[in-house]
mmCIF file of C-alpha atoms in Angstrom:
data_model
loop_
_atom_site.group_PDB
_atom_site.id
_atom_site.type_symbol
_atom_site.label_atom_id
_atom_site.label_comp_id
_atom_site.label_asym_id
_atom_site.label_seq_id
_atom_site.Cartn_x
_atom_site.Cartn_y
_atom_site.Cartn_z
ATOM 1 C CA MET A 990 110.435 -20.646 22.379
ATOM 2 C CA SER A 991 108.068 -23.560 21.844
ATOM 3 C CA THR A 992 104.425 -23.432 22.919
ATOM 4 C CA ILE A 993 102.987 -26.391 24.815
ATOM 5 C CA LEU A 994 99.261 -27.142 25.165
ATOM 6 C CA LEU A 995 98.402 -28.805 28.475
ATOM 7 C CA ALA A 996 95.128 -30.667 27.917
ATOM 8 C CA GLY A 997 93.611 -30.995 31.380
ATOM 9 C CA GLY A 998 96.336 -28.679 32.615
ATOM 10 C CA ALA A 999 94.495 -27.166 35.607
ATOM 11 C CA GLY A 1000 94.669 -30.417 37.587
ATOM 12 C CA TYR A 1001 97.190 -31.561 40.176
ATOM 13 C CA ILE A 1002 99.980 -32.741 37.868
ATOM 14 C CA GLY A 1003 99.139 -30.312 35.061
ATOM 15 C CA SER A 1004 99.418 -27.208 37.250
ATOM 16 C CA HIS A 1005 102.816 -28.268 38.641
ATOM 17 C CA THR A 1006 104.005 -29.101 35.118
ATOM 18 C CA ALA A 1007 102.894 -25.644 33.954
ATOM 19 C CA VAL A 1008 105.158 -24.062 36.599
ATOM 20 C CA GLU A 1009 108.182 -26.135 35.569
ATOM 21 C CA LEU A 1010 107.642 -25.581 31.823
ATOM 22 C CA ILE A 1011 107.390 -21.813 32.326
ATOM 23 C CA ASN A 1012 110.491 -21.874 34.535
ATOM 24 C CA ALA A 1013 112.279 -23.695 31.695
ATOM 25 C CA GLY A 1014 111.288 -20.962 29.223
ATOM 26 C CA TYR A 1015 108.320 -22.551 27.423
ATOM 27 C CA ASP A 1016 105.041 -20.814 26.632
ATOM 28 C CA VAL A 1017 102.054 -22.647 28.112
ATOM 29 C CA ILE A 1018 98.410 -22.916 27.043
ATOM 30 C CA VAL A 1019 95.909 -24.712 29.288
ATOM 31 C CA ALA A 1020 92.602 -26.329 28.254
ATOM 32 C CA ASP A 1021 90.406 -27.728 31.035
ATOM 33 C CA ASN A 1022 86.695 -28.208 31.743
ATOM 34 C CA TYR A 1023 87.279 -28.186 35.534
ATOM 35 C CA ALA A 1024 85.532 -31.550 36.006
ATOM 36 C CA ASN A 1025 88.051 -32.350 38.741
ATOM 37 C CA SER A 1026 90.139 -29.180 38.853
ATOM 38 C CA SER A 1027 89.823 -25.438 39.373
ATOM 39 C CA PRO A 1028 90.771 -22.324 37.376
ATOM 40 C CA GLU A 1029 92.179 -20.994 40.658
ATOM 41 C CA SER A 1030 95.144 -23.362 40.256
ATOM 42 C CA ILE A 1031 96.173 -21.569 37.059
ATOM 43 C CA SER A 1032 95.821 -18.109 38.575
ATOM 44 C CA ARG A 1033 98.180 -19.334 41.318
ATOM 45 C CA VAL A 1034 100.605 -20.723 38.732
ATOM 46 C CA GLU A 1035 100.648 -17.218 37.238
ATOM 47 C CA LYS A 1036 101.478 -15.763 40.674
ATOM 48 C CA ILE A 1037 104.271 -18.305 41.241
ATOM 49 C CA THR A 1038 105.845 -17.748 37.811
ATOM 50 C CA GLY A 1039 104.941 -14.105 37.125
ATOM 51 C CA LYS A 1040 103.754 -15.165 33.655
ATOM 52 C CA LYS A 1041 100.304 -14.962 32.036
ATOM 53 C CA ILE A 1042 98.870 -18.258 30.767
ATOM 54 C CA ALA A 1043 96.407 -18.606 27.901
ATOM 55 C CA LEU A 1044 93.590 -20.458 29.692
ATOM 56 C CA TYR A 1045 90.615 -21.981 27.860
ATOM 57 C CA GLU A 1046 87.587 -23.499 29.540
ATOM 58 C CA ALA A 1047 87.168 -26.378 27.134
ATOM 59 C CA ASP A 1048 86.207 -30.049 27.000
ATOM 60 C CA VAL A 1049 89.130 -31.889 25.425
ATOM 61 C CA SER A 1050 86.765 -34.548 24.048
ATOM 62 C CA ASN A 1051 84.758 -31.869 22.192
ATOM 63 C CA ALA A 1052 86.043 -31.298 18.652
ATOM 64 C CA ALA A 1053 84.573 -27.772 18.395
ATOM 65 C CA ASP A 1054 86.313 -26.743 21.633
ATOM 66 C CA MET A 1055 89.652 -28.077 20.417
ATOM 67 C CA GLU A 1056 89.153 -26.490 17.005
ATOM 68 C CA LYS A 1057 88.852 -23.037 18.620
ATOM 69 C CA ILE A 1058 92.172 -23.446 20.428
ATOM 70 C CA PHE A 1059 94.191 -25.013 17.600
ATOM 71 C CA SER A 1060 92.905 -22.491 15.037
ATOM 72 C CA LYS A 1061 93.906 -19.554 17.254
ATOM 73 C CA GLU A 1062 97.179 -20.719 18.831
ATOM 74 C CA HIS A 1063 100.449 -21.978 17.364
ATOM 75 C CA ILE A 1064 101.092 -25.231 19.240
ATOM 76 C CA ASP A 1065 104.364 -27.175 19.067
ATOM 77 C CA ALA A 1066 103.469 -30.063 21.367
ATOM 78 C CA VAL A 1067 100.615 -31.369 23.501
ATOM 79 C CA ILE A 1068 100.805 -32.923 26.962
ATOM 80 C CA HIS A 1069 97.645 -34.965 27.478
ATOM 81 C CA PHE A 1070 96.532 -34.938 31.137
ATOM 82 C CA ALA A 1071 92.787 -34.800 30.436
ATOM 83 C CA GLY A 1072 90.615 -37.568 31.835
ATOM 84 C CA LEU A 1073 88.633 -38.930 34.751
ATOM 85 C CA LYS A 1074 90.848 -40.692 37.269
ATOM 86 C CA ALA A 1075 88.972 -42.191 40.244
ATOM 87 C CA VAL A 1076 89.484 -45.958 40.259
ATOM 88 C CA GLY A 1077 86.394 -46.749 42.366
ATOM 89 C CA GLU A 1078 84.136 -44.499 40.314
ATOM 90 C CA SER A 1079 85.405 -46.144 37.121
ATOM 91 C CA VAL A 1080 84.138 -49.509 38.406
ATOM 92 C CA GLN A 1081 80.704 -47.998 39.111
ATOM 93 C CA LYS A 1082 80.551 -45.938 35.895
ATOM 94 C CA PRO A 1083 82.626 -47.776 33.286
ATOM 95 C CA LEU A 1084 80.845 -46.305 30.270
ATOM 96 C CA LEU A 1085 81.478 -42.759 31.503
ATOM 97 C CA TYR A 1086 85.185 -43.527 31.821
ATOM 98 C CA TYR A 1087 85.539 -45.273 28.460
ATOM 99 C CA ARG A 1088 83.579 -42.559 26.661
ATOM 100 C CA ASN A 1089 85.317 -39.614 28.305
ATOM 101 C CA ASN A 1090 88.912 -40.785 28.506
ATOM 102 C CA ILE A 1091 89.168 -42.405 25.092
ATOM 103 C CA ASP A 1092 87.256 -39.588 23.387
ATOM 104 C CA THR A 1093 89.738 -37.020 24.728
ATOM 105 C CA THR A 1094 92.583 -38.935 23.079
ATOM 106 C CA LEU A 1095 90.832 -39.443 19.758
ATOM 107 C CA THR A 1096 89.705 -35.816 19.545
ATOM 108 C CA LEU A 1097 93.181 -34.523 20.380
ATOM 109 C CA LEU A 1098 94.843 -36.747 17.782
ATOM 110 C CA GLU A 1099 92.321 -35.812 15.079
ATOM 111 C CA THR A 1100 92.674 -32.086 15.794
ATOM 112 C CA MET A 1101 96.467 -32.324 15.963
ATOM 113 C CA ALA A 1102 96.548 -34.044 12.552
ATOM 114 C CA LYS A 1103 94.334 -31.330 11.049
ATOM 115 C CA TYR A 1104 96.630 -28.549 12.314
ATOM 116 C CA ASN A 1105 99.902 -30.377 11.708
ATOM 117 C CA VAL A 1106 100.872 -30.646 15.377
ATOM 118 C CA ASN A 1107 103.043 -33.739 15.565
ATOM 119 C CA ASN A 1108 104.207 -34.159 19.169
ATOM 120 C CA ILE A 1109 102.175 -35.605 22.037
ATOM 121 C CA ILE A 1110 103.162 -36.713 25.536
ATOM 122 C CA PHE A 1111 100.618 -38.886 27.318
ATOM 123 C CA SER A 1112 99.985 -39.039 31.032
ATOM 124 C CA SER A 1113 99.869 -42.812 31.563
ATOM 125 C CA SER A 1114 100.122 -44.920 34.689
ATOM 126 C CA ALA A 1115 101.931 -47.828 36.290
ATOM 127 C CA THR A 1116 98.520 -49.513 36.441
ATOM 128 C CA VAL A 1117 99.062 -50.689 32.839
ATOM 129 C CA TYR A 1118 101.628 -53.250 34.089
ATOM 130 C CA GLY A 1119 98.760 -55.246 35.591
ATOM 131 C CA GLU A 1120 99.159 -57.972 38.189
ATOM 132 C CA ALA A 1121 101.325 -60.564 36.420
ATOM 133 C CA ASN A 1122 104.530 -58.561 35.865
ATOM 134 C CA LYS A 1123 107.174 -58.732 38.599
ATOM 135 C CA VAL A 1124 108.537 -55.627 40.320
ATOM 136 C CA PRO A 1125 110.443 -53.479 39.602
ATOM 137 C CA TYR A 1126 108.522 -52.659 36.422
ATOM 138 C CA LEU A 1127 110.472 -52.158 33.195
ATOM 139 C CA GLU A 1128 109.184 -50.366 30.091
ATOM 140 C CA THR A 1129 109.972 -53.482 28.022
ATOM 141 C CA MET A 1130 107.420 -55.554 29.958
ATOM 142 C CA PRO A 1131 104.101 -56.273 28.205
ATOM 143 C CA ARG A 1132 101.052 -54.365 29.369
ATOM 144 C CA GLY A 1133 99.072 -56.575 31.712
ATOM 145 C CA GLU A 1134 95.489 -57.286 32.721
ATOM 146 C CA CYS A 1135 94.173 -54.143 34.405
ATOM 147 C CA THR A 1136 91.984 -54.452 37.489
ATOM 148 C CA ASN A 1137 89.532 -51.600 36.731
ATOM 149 C CA PRO A 1138 88.096 -49.548 33.840
ATOM 150 C CA TYR A 1139 90.297 -46.534 34.668
ATOM 151 C CA GLY A 1140 93.384 -48.715 34.170
ATOM 152 C CA TRP A 1141 91.986 -50.171 30.968
ATOM 153 C CA THR A 1142 91.436 -46.661 29.548
ATOM 154 C CA LYS A 1143 95.133 -45.912 30.146
ATOM 155 C CA SER A 1144 96.135 -49.177 28.488
ATOM 156 C CA MET A 1145 93.790 -48.596 25.519
ATOM 157 C CA MET A 1146 94.963 -45.006 25.072
ATOM 158 C CA GLU A 1147 98.575 -46.201 25.023
ATOM 159 C CA GLN A 1148 97.594 -48.608 22.236
ATOM 160 C CA ILE A 1149 95.732 -45.904 20.285
ATOM 161 C CA LEU A 1150 98.703 -43.536 20.499
ATOM 162 C CA THR A 1151 101.195 -46.266 19.552
ATOM 163 C CA ASP A 1152 99.089 -47.292 16.537
ATOM 164 C CA ALA A 1153 98.665 -43.649 15.468
ATOM 165 C CA ALA A 1154 102.433 -43.105 15.635
ATOM 166 C CA ALA A 1155 103.053 -46.269 13.605
ATOM 167 C CA ALA A 1156 100.629 -45.106 10.901
ATOM 168 C CA ASP A 1157 101.814 -41.479 10.703
ATOM 169 C CA GLU A 1158 105.503 -40.968 9.991
ATOM 170 C CA ALA A 1159 105.284 -37.365 11.269
ATOM 171 C CA LEU A 1160 103.686 -38.165 14.647
ATOM 172 C CA SER A 1161 105.931 -38.534 17.703
ATOM 173 C CA VAL A 1162 104.569 -40.009 20.934
ATOM 174 C CA VAL A 1163 106.006 -40.294 24.440
ATOM 175 C CA LEU A 1164 104.128 -42.343 27.037
ATOM 176 C CA LEU A 1165 104.978 -41.403 30.620
ATOM 177 C CA ARG A 1166 104.010 -44.062 33.143
ATOM 178 C CA TYR A 1167 103.541 -42.366 36.512
ATOM 179 C CA PHE A 1168 103.893 -44.163 39.778
ATOM 180 C CA ASN A 1169 102.372 -42.471 42.893
ATOM 181 C CA PRO A 1170 102.631 -38.668 42.821
ATOM 182 C CA ILE A 1171 102.390 -36.903 46.181
ATOM 183 C CA GLY A 1172 103.653 -33.614 47.607
ATOM 184 C CA ALA A 1173 103.003 -30.068 46.438
ATOM 185 C CA HIS A 1174 104.831 -26.964 45.258
ATOM 186 C CA GLU A 1175 107.093 -25.704 48.044
ATOM 187 C CA SER A 1176 105.223 -22.370 48.108
ATOM 188 C CA GLY A 1177 102.088 -24.182 49.323
ATOM 189 C CA MET A 1178 100.099 -22.276 46.675
ATOM 190 C CA ILE A 1179 99.245 -25.286 44.494
ATOM 191 C CA GLY A 1180 98.711 -28.928 45.452
ATOM 192 C CA GLU A 1181 96.384 -31.911 45.243
ATOM 193 C CA ASP A 1182 92.748 -30.870 45.683
ATOM 194 C CA PRO A 1183 90.514 -33.964 45.478
ATOM 195 C CA GLN A 1184 86.774 -33.497 45.097
ATOM 196 C CA GLY A 1185 84.874 -35.262 47.884
ATOM 197 C CA ILE A 1186 86.486 -38.205 49.678
ATOM 198 C CA PRO A 1187 90.122 -38.589 48.544
ATOM 199 C CA ASN A 1188 90.939 -41.669 46.473
ATOM 200 C CA ASN A 1189 94.670 -41.450 47.163
ATOM 201 C CA LEU A 1190 96.620 -41.960 50.368
ATOM 202 C CA MET A 1191 98.400 -38.642 50.931
ATOM 203 C CA PRO A 1192 95.409 -36.275 50.634
ATOM 204 C CA TYR A 1193 93.534 -38.571 53.021
ATOM 205 C CA VAL A 1194 96.470 -38.410 55.460
ATOM 206 C CA THR A 1195 96.601 -34.597 55.264
ATOM 207 C CA GLN A 1196 92.825 -34.257 55.679
ATOM 208 C CA VAL A 1197 92.923 -36.411 58.823
ATOM 209 C CA ALA A 1198 95.856 -34.340 60.125
ATOM 210 C CA VAL A 1199 94.012 -31.053 59.503
ATOM 211 C CA GLY A 1200 90.823 -32.352 61.154
ATOM 212 C CA LYS A 1201 88.636 -32.692 58.063
ATOM 213 C CA ARG A 1202 88.411 -36.469 58.468
ATOM 214 C CA GLU A 1203 88.410 -38.516 61.649
ATOM 215 C CA CYS A 1204 90.597 -41.476 60.851
ATOM 216 C CA LEU A 1205 92.628 -43.123 58.093
ATOM 217 C CA THR A 1206 91.934 -46.798 57.400
ATOM 218 C CA ILE A 1207 95.003 -48.646 56.135
ATOM 219 C CA PHE A 1208 93.714 -51.502 54.006
ATOM 220 C CA GLY A 1209 95.518 -54.669 55.058
ATOM 221 C CA ASN A 1210 98.559 -55.231 57.287
ATOM 222 C CA ASP A 1211 99.188 -58.857 56.342
ATOM 223 C CA TYR A 1212 100.843 -58.403 52.919
ATOM 224 C CA PRO A 1213 104.225 -60.084 52.236
ATOM 225 C CA THR A 1214 106.066 -56.752 52.660
ATOM 226 C CA LYS A 1215 108.494 -55.297 55.229
ATOM 227 C CA ASP A 1216 105.726 -54.262 57.653
ATOM 228 C CA GLY A 1217 102.669 -55.997 56.204
ATOM 229 C CA THR A 1218 101.239 -52.905 54.464
ATOM 230 C CA CYS A 1219 101.309 -52.286 50.708
ATOM 231 C CA THR A 1220 104.428 -50.659 49.255
ATOM 232 C CA ARG A 1221 104.351 -48.082 46.465
ATOM 233 C CA ASP A 1222 106.763 -45.907 44.524
ATOM 234 C CA TYR A 1223 105.859 -42.417 45.781
ATOM 235 C CA ILE A 1224 107.255 -39.558 43.683
ATOM 236 C CA HIS A 1225 107.212 -35.847 44.474
ATOM 237 C CA VAL A 1226 104.900 -34.074 42.031
ATOM 238 C CA VAL A 1227 107.593 -31.452 41.297
ATOM 239 C CA ASP A 1228 110.039 -34.204 40.278
ATOM 240 C CA LEU A 1229 107.271 -35.655 38.125
ATOM 241 C CA ALA A 1230 106.624 -32.245 36.547
ATOM 242 C CA LYS A 1231 110.325 -31.869 35.761
ATOM 243 C CA GLY A 1232 110.128 -35.243 34.010
ATOM 244 C CA HIS A 1233 107.605 -33.701 31.613
ATOM 245 C CA VAL A 1234 109.981 -30.819 30.883
ATOM 246 C CA LYS A 1235 112.703 -33.344 30.010
ATOM 247 C CA ALA A 1236 110.222 -35.307 27.865
ATOM 248 C CA ILE A 1237 109.240 -32.125 25.974
ATOM 249 C CA GLY A 1238 112.893 -31.333 25.281
ATOM 250 C CA TYR A 1239 113.384 -34.887 24.057
ATOM 251 C CA ILE A 1240 110.329 -35.106 21.789
ATOM 252 C CA LEU A 1241 111.019 -31.702 20.189
ATOM 253 C CA SER A 1242 114.604 -32.765 19.434
ATOM 254 C CA GLN A 1243 113.599 -35.965 17.604
ATOM 255 C CA ASP A 1244 112.580 -36.282 13.967
ATOM 256 C CA LYS A 1245 110.375 -39.186 15.021
ATOM 257 C CA CYS A 1246 109.917 -41.201 18.194
ATOM 258 C CA CYS A 1247 107.522 -43.475 20.030
ATOM 259 C CA ASP A 1248 108.885 -44.089 23.502
ATOM 260 C CA ILE A 1249 107.802 -45.186 26.975
ATOM 261 C CA PHE A 1250 109.354 -43.934 30.219
ATOM 262 C CA ASN A 1251 108.675 -44.857 33.833
ATOM 263 C CA LEU A 1252 108.606 -41.821 36.114
ATOM 264 C CA GLY A 1253 109.259 -43.086 39.628
ATOM 265 C CA THR A 1254 111.976 -43.148 42.285
ATOM 266 C CA GLY A 1255 112.601 -46.883 42.143
ATOM 267 C CA THR A 1256 112.249 -46.990 45.950
ATOM 268 C CA PRO A 1257 109.116 -48.552 47.480
ATOM 269 C CA TYR A 1258 107.699 -47.117 50.711
ATOM 270 C CA SER A 1259 104.958 -48.780 52.719
ATOM 271 C CA VAL A 1260 101.715 -47.123 53.759
ATOM 272 C CA THR A 1261 102.791 -47.303 57.403
ATOM 273 C CA GLU A 1262 106.136 -45.652 56.527
ATOM 274 C CA ILE A 1263 104.285 -42.792 54.829
ATOM 275 C CA VAL A 1264 102.100 -42.196 57.885
ATOM 276 C CA GLU A 1265 105.005 -42.427 60.337
ATOM 277 C CA THR A 1266 107.248 -40.147 58.241
ATOM 278 C CA PHE A 1267 104.425 -37.613 57.876
ATOM 279 C CA GLU A 1268 103.897 -37.557 61.654
ATOM 280 C CA ARG A 1269 107.625 -37.255 62.392
ATOM 281 C CA VAL A 1270 108.455 -34.557 59.830
ATOM 282 C CA ASN A 1271 105.430 -32.378 60.570
ATOM 283 C CA GLY A 1272 104.972 -32.990 64.292
ATOM 284 C CA VAL A 1273 101.304 -33.906 63.863
ATOM 285 C CA LYS A 1274 99.252 -36.981 64.708
ATOM 286 C CA VAL A 1275 97.410 -38.962 62.032
ATOM 287 C CA ASN A 1276 94.709 -41.143 63.576
ATOM 288 C CA HIS A 1277 94.765 -44.477 61.753
ATOM 289 C CA ILE A 1278 93.496 -48.013 62.068
ATOM 290 C CA TYR A 1279 94.143 -51.191 60.086
ATOM 291 C CA GLY A 1280 91.286 -52.707 58.117
ATOM 292 C CA ASP A 1281 90.788 -55.587 55.705
ATOM 293 C CA ARG A 1282 92.582 -55.763 52.399
ATOM 294 C CA ARG A 1283 90.980 -53.914 49.513
ATOM 295 C CA SER A 1284 90.303 -55.968 46.384
ATOM 296 C CA GLY A 1285 92.623 -55.218 43.468
ATOM 297 C CA ASP A 1286 95.469 -53.840 45.616
ATOM 298 C CA LEU A 1287 98.896 -55.235 44.776
ATOM 299 C CA ALA A 1288 101.358 -55.911 47.605
ATOM 300 C CA GLU A 1289 104.149 -54.076 45.777
ATOM 301 C CA CYS A 1290 104.414 -51.622 42.894
ATOM 302 C CA TYR A 1291 107.581 -49.737 42.015
ATOM 303 C CA ALA A 1292 109.586 -48.635 39.012
ATOM 304 C CA ASN A 1293 112.866 -49.275 37.370
ATOM 305 C CA ALA A 1294 113.536 -45.691 36.210
ATOM 306 C CA ASP A 1295 116.938 -46.277 34.561
ATOM 307 C CA LYS A 1296 115.683 -45.513 31.048
ATOM 308 C CA ALA A 1297 114.459 -42.032 32.020
ATOM 309 C CA LEU A 1298 117.930 -41.278 33.418
ATOM 310 C CA GLU A 1299 119.788 -42.692 30.402
ATOM 311 C CA VAL A 1300 117.631 -41.151 27.663
ATOM 312 C CA LEU A 1301 116.055 -38.056 29.233
ATOM 313 C CA GLY A 1302 118.709 -37.252 31.809
ATOM 314 C CA TRP A 1303 115.989 -37.235 34.477
ATOM 315 C CA LYS A 1304 115.951 -38.597 37.991
ATOM 316 C CA THR A 1305 114.128 -37.690 41.172
ATOM 317 C CA GLU A 1306 115.701 -35.233 43.615
ATOM 318 C CA LYS A 1307 113.148 -34.932 46.429
ATOM 319 C CA THR A 1308 113.050 -37.164 49.509
ATOM 320 C CA LEU A 1309 110.088 -38.795 51.238
ATOM 321 C CA GLU A 1310 110.506 -36.145 53.955
ATOM 322 C CA ASP A 1311 110.153 -33.423 51.301
ATOM 323 C CA MET A 1312 106.993 -35.086 49.996
ATOM 324 C CA CYS A 1313 105.433 -35.236 53.475
ATOM 325 C CA ARG A 1314 106.493 -31.699 54.424
ATOM 326 C CA ASP A 1315 105.208 -30.124 51.192
ATOM 327 C CA SER A 1316 101.917 -32.051 51.317
ATOM 328 C CA TRP A 1317 101.259 -30.729 54.830
ATOM 329 C CA ASN A 1318 102.338 -27.188 53.931
ATOM 330 C CA TRP A 1319 99.741 -27.141 51.110
ATOM 331 C CA GLN A 1320 96.971 -28.626 53.265
ATOM 332 C CA LYS A 1321 97.656 -26.275 56.214
ATOM 333 C CA GLN A 1322 97.529 -23.209 53.988
ATOM 334 C CA ASN A 1323 94.510 -24.466 52.052
ATOM 335 C CA PRO A 1324 92.323 -26.557 54.396
ATOM 336 C CA ASN A 1325 89.528 -26.546 51.789
ATOM 337 C CA GLY A 1326 91.774 -26.719 48.734
ATOM 338 C CA TYR A 1327 91.126 -24.082 46.104
ATOM 339 C CA ARG A 1328 87.710 -23.372 47.584
ATOM 340 C CA GLY A 1329 89.224 -21.141 50.263
#
C-alpha cells in the first residue's frame, strides 16, 4: 500500500486525515515542528486506529530536516498541511508568514524533486477567492485580492505549485480549497486545540460553553444575510479528512494532473445559527453578545462542491448537528486540549 507523508500532520486537519488514511489502508508518516500542534494528537491517532505512525519532529521549511525523512522513507505522495494560520497574527507579522509558509512549500518541492516523489496535495483555502467573486465559489473563478498576508501565502503557494507542475511533466498537484472546518472525531480523542485565544468561531463557542471564556462576541448583526450575521460553509473535519483520502486515490491513479477542488457542503450557515444549534443539540448555554463588524469579513462565503462529487466521488455526510455535538464532545473531554 502507498505511503503518504503528512507535512504538518499533527495539527487539527492533519490528525483527522491521518485517521482516515489509515482506515483506508494507507501507511502514514507525519512531520511536524509542533508550532501550533502537539505530538499527543498523533499518539491518540495511534490509539484510535491501532496502528503505529512514523513521527518526525521536523521543520518542513528546513531542507536538512526534510532530507532526513525522504532519504529514510519511501514516500508515494505528500499532503502539505504545514504553515502558520492565524489571520490576525499574519497582519501583525507578515514577514514571518511569508517566510515560513512559502519556505515550507519550496523546500518540500525541492526535496520531492530530488527523491523523485511526484504527487503533492496542498491544503489551500476559500480565502483565495477574495472579495470580488460571487458566491457560491467555483474552482474556475480567478483567484482574487486577499485581505491578509495569510490569504496571500495560500494564493502564492497555489501559484508556485501550479507553475512547478507546468514545468515538470512528472509532477502532479491537487489544490484543495477548504471552507470552514469544525467538529472533531466522534471518539472525542482528537479535535481542534488552538493555542491562546481561538481565531475561529467553534473553538471559541466551546470554550465559552465549558467556562474557559466568559462571552462570545459575534462581529456584526447588520449584514445582508438571513439573520444579519455572516454566513459560512461549515464542514465537519471528518468529511474534510475523507476528501483528502479521495484526493490521494485520485492523484495516485493519474499519470499527470493539476487540479483544484472545493471541499465544502455548499450550504451556508450563519454565526447565530451555529450558536443556536450548538445550544440546542448539547443542552448548554453559550453567553454571546453582538459587536461591531470586523474589517475584512465577507457577508457570505460558501462553495459549489459539484466538481469534488463528479471527479473524486466525494461529498459531505455529516450534519450541522453532528458538527456541534462532536465539537462539544471533544471540548468536554479535553477542557485544556492536549495539555490535559
